[in-house]
Amino acid sequence: STLFPYTTLFRSAVAHHLRLLRSSGLIESRRDGKETYYRAVDSKKTQTLHHMIEKIMDVSCINKDV
């Protein structure tokens, strides 16, 4: 429930996206009582995705120095 205040998605949509990320091997989860904790997997696939997102953000963000 900690993620939901940071997104405009419904809980079911967030849960769906987390399942997709977990099934693709990008994140892993662990349960502790009622809570589920997620973290990025340290893999080549995850690092590649991270670099792609950084490049997209560099392209889409306005550079104030120009």
GROMACS .gro file of C-alpha atoms in nm:
model
   66
    1SER     CA    1   0.000   0.000   0.000
    2THR     CA    2   0.303   0.229   0.025
    3LEU     CA    3   0.333   0.255  -0.354
    4PHE     CA    4  -0.021   0.370  -0.420
    5PRO     CA    5   0.008   0.731  -0.300
    6TYR     CA    6   0.288   0.781  -0.558
    7THR     CA    7   0.089   0.678  -0.861
    8THR     CA    8  -0.242   0.758  -1.027
    9LEU     CA    9  -0.298   0.390  -1.105
   10PHE     CA   10  -0.551   0.173  -0.928
   11ARG     CA   11  -0.421  -0.094  -0.688
   12SER     CA   12  -0.515  -0.368  -0.933
   13ALA     CA   13  -0.314  -0.201  -1.211
   14VAL     CA   14  -0.008  -0.162  -0.987
   15ALA     CA   15  -0.037  -0.527  -0.881
   16HIS     CA   16  -0.063  -0.629  -1.246
   17HIS     CA   17   0.248  -0.431  -1.342
   18LEU     CA   18   0.442  -0.575  -1.048
   19ARG     CA   19   0.343  -0.928  -1.157
   20LEU     CA   20   0.463  -0.854  -1.511
   21LEU     CA   21   0.794  -0.714  -1.386
   22ARG     CA   22   0.843  -1.014  -1.157
   23SER     CA   23   0.757  -1.267  -1.429
   24SER     CA   24   1.000  -1.096  -1.668
   25GLY     CA   25   1.280  -1.126  -1.412
   26LEU     CA   26   1.326  -0.752  -1.359
   27ILE     CA   27   1.214  -0.748  -0.995
   28GLU     CA   28   1.196  -0.996  -0.712
   29SER     CA   29   0.967  -0.999  -0.414
   30ARG     CA   30   0.957  -1.132  -0.061
   31ARG     CA   31   0.673  -1.149   0.187
   32ASP     CA   32   0.702  -1.051   0.550
   33GLY     CA   33   0.367  -1.109   0.718
   34LYS     CA   34   0.107  -0.910   0.527
   35GLU     CA   35   0.366  -0.691   0.352
   36THR     CA   36   0.534  -0.770   0.020
   37TYR     CA   37   0.867  -0.606  -0.057
   38TYR     CA   38   0.996  -0.560  -0.413
   39ARG     CA   39   1.342  -0.480  -0.542
   40ALA     CA   40   1.517  -0.469  -0.877
   41VAL     CA   41   1.712  -0.780  -0.969
   42ASP     CA   42   2.083  -0.718  -1.025
   43SER     CA   43   2.104  -0.852  -1.379
   44LYS     CA   44   2.225  -0.746  -1.722
   45LYS     CA   45   1.863  -0.714  -1.837
   46THR     CA   46   1.777  -0.479  -1.549
   47GLN     CA   47   2.091  -0.270  -1.602
   48THR     CA   48   2.014  -0.239  -1.974
   49LEU     CA   49   1.658  -0.125  -1.902
   50HIS     CA   50   1.788   0.127  -1.646
   51HIS     CA   51   2.032   0.275  -1.902
   52MET     CA   52   1.757   0.291  -2.166
   53ILE     CA   53   1.531   0.483  -1.927
   54GLU     CA   54   1.816   0.723  -1.843
   55LYS     CA   55   1.872   0.790  -2.216
   56ILE     CA   56   1.501   0.846  -2.275
   57MET     CA   57   1.490   1.092  -1.986
   58ASP     CA   58   1.796   1.275  -2.123
   59VAL     CA   59   1.622   1.313  -2.459
   60SER     CA   60   1.279   1.406  -2.323
   61CYS     CA   61   1.390   1.651  -2.050
   62ILE     CA   62   1.451   2.013  -2.139
   63ASN     CA   63   1.810   2.119  -2.082
   64LYS     CA   64   1.803   2.453  -1.899
   65ASP     CA   65   2.167   2.525  -1.992
   66VAL     CA   66   2.089   2.558  -2.364
   0.00000   0.00000   0.00000
